[in-house]
Tab-separated table of C-alpha atoms and ligand atoms in Angstrom:
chain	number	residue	atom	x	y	z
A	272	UNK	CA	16.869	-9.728	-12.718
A	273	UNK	CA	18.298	-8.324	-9.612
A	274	UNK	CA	20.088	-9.876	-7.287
A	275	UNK	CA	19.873	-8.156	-4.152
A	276	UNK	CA	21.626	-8.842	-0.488
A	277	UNK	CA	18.215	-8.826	2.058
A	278	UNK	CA	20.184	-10.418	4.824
A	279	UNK	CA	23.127	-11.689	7.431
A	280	UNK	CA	23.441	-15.286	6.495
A	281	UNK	CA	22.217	-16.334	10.042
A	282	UNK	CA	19.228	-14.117	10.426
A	283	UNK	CA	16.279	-16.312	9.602
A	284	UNK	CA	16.712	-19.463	11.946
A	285	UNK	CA	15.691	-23.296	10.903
A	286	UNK	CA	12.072	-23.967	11.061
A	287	UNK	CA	11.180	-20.244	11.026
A	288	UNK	CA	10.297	-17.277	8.642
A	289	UNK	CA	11.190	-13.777	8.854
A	290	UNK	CA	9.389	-10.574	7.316
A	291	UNK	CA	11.333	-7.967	5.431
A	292	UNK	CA	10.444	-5.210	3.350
A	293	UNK	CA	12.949	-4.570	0.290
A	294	UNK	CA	11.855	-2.341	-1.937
A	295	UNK	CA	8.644	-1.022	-0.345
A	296	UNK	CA	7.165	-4.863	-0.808
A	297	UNK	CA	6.645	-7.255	2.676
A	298	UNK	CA	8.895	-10.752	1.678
A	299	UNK	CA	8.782	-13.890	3.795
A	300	UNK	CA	11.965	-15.895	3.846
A	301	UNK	CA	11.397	-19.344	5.345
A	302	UNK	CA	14.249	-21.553	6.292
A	303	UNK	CA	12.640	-24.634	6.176
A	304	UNK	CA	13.937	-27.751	3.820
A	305	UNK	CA	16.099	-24.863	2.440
A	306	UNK	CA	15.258	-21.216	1.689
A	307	UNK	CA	12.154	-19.654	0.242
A	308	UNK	CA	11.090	-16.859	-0.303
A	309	UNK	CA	7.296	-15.152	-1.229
A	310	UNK	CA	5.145	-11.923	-0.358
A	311	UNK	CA	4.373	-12.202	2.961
A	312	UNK	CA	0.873	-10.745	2.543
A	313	UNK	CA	-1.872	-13.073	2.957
A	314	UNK	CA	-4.490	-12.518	0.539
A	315	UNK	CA	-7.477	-12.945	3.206
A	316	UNK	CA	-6.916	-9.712	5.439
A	317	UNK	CA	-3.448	-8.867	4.858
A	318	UNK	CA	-2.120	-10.936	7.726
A	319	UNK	CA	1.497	-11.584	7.603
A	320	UNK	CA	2.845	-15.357	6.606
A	321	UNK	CA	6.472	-15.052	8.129
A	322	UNK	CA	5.302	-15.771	11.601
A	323	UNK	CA	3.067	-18.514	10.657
A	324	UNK	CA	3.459	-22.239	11.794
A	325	UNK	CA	5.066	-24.269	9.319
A	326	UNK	CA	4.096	-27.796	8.735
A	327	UNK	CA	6.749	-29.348	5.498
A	328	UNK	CA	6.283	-27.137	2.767
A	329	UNK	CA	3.008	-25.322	3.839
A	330	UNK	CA	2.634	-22.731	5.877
A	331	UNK	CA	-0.574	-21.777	7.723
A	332	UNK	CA	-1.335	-17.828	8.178
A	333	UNK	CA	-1.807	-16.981	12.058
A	334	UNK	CA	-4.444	-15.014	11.661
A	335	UNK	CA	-7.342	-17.353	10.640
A	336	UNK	CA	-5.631	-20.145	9.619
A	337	UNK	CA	-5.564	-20.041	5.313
A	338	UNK	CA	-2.592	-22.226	4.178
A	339	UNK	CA	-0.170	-21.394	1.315
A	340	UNK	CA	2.449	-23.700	-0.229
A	341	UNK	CA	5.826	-21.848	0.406
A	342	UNK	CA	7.980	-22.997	-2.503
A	343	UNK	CA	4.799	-22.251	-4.824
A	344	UNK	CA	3.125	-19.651	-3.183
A	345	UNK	CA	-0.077	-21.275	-4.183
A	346	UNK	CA	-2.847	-20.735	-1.763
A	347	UNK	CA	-4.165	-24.374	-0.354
A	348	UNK	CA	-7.971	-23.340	0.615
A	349	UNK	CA	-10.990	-21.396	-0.019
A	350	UNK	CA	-10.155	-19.699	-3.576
A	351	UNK	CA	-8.477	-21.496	-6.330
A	352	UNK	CA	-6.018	-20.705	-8.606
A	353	UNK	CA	-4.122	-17.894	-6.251
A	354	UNK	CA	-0.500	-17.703	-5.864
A	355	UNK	CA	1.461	-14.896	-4.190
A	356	UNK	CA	4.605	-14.054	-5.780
A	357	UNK	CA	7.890	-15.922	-5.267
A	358	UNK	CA	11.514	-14.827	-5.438
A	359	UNK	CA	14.671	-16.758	-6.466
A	360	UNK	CA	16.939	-16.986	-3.214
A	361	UNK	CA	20.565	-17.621	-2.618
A	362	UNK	CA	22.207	-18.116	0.488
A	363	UNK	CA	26.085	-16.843	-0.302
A	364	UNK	CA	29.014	-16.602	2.449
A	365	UNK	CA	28.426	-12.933	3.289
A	366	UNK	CA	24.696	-13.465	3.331
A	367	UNK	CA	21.024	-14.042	1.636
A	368	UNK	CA	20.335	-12.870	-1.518
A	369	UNK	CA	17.097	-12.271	-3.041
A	370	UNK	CA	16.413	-11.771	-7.312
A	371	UNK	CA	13.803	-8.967	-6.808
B	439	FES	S1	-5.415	-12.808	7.098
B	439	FES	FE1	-4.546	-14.715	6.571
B	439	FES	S2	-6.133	-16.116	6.895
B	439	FES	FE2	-7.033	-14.192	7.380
């Protein structure tokens, strides 16, 4: 276990995800209901999940539309028993902190 600083406190906004790469892997970090964090990779076509609409704790990949559960990383349709990987997250004064 690793924690890791990925971030400036403020630089994913409420409602919204944001894409990083740390450590040659694509993360999503959603500030919604709290922070979350997964692999941003969607396992359809490789679209990426951080700029997808959120709706609670799902978010719905804006490329064609598959849905993954964003504290779970389960995905919601089509194939069962899929879940992309998820990261412990911290938000700390000087910023957001990933175990990676
Ligand atoms: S790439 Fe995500 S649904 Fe197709």
């Amino acid at each position: 276990m690793v924690w890791k600083k990925v971030a400036e406190k403020d630089a994913v906004v409420p409602g919204k995800g944001r894409e990083f790469v740390i450590d040659g892997k694509k993360i999503a970090i959603f500030n919604q209901n709290g922070f979350h964090a997964l692999d941003s990779v969607c396992v359809h076509q490789d679209g990426s999940l951080a700029p997808g609409k959120l709706d609670g704790d799902i978010v719905e990949c804006p490329l064609h539309f598959w849905h993954y559960n964003i504290k779970t990383g389960e995905l919601l349709d089509y194939i069962k028993g899929v879940k992309l990987q998820t990261y412990k997250i911290e938000v700390k004064k000087d910023g957001i902190y990933l175990d990676v």
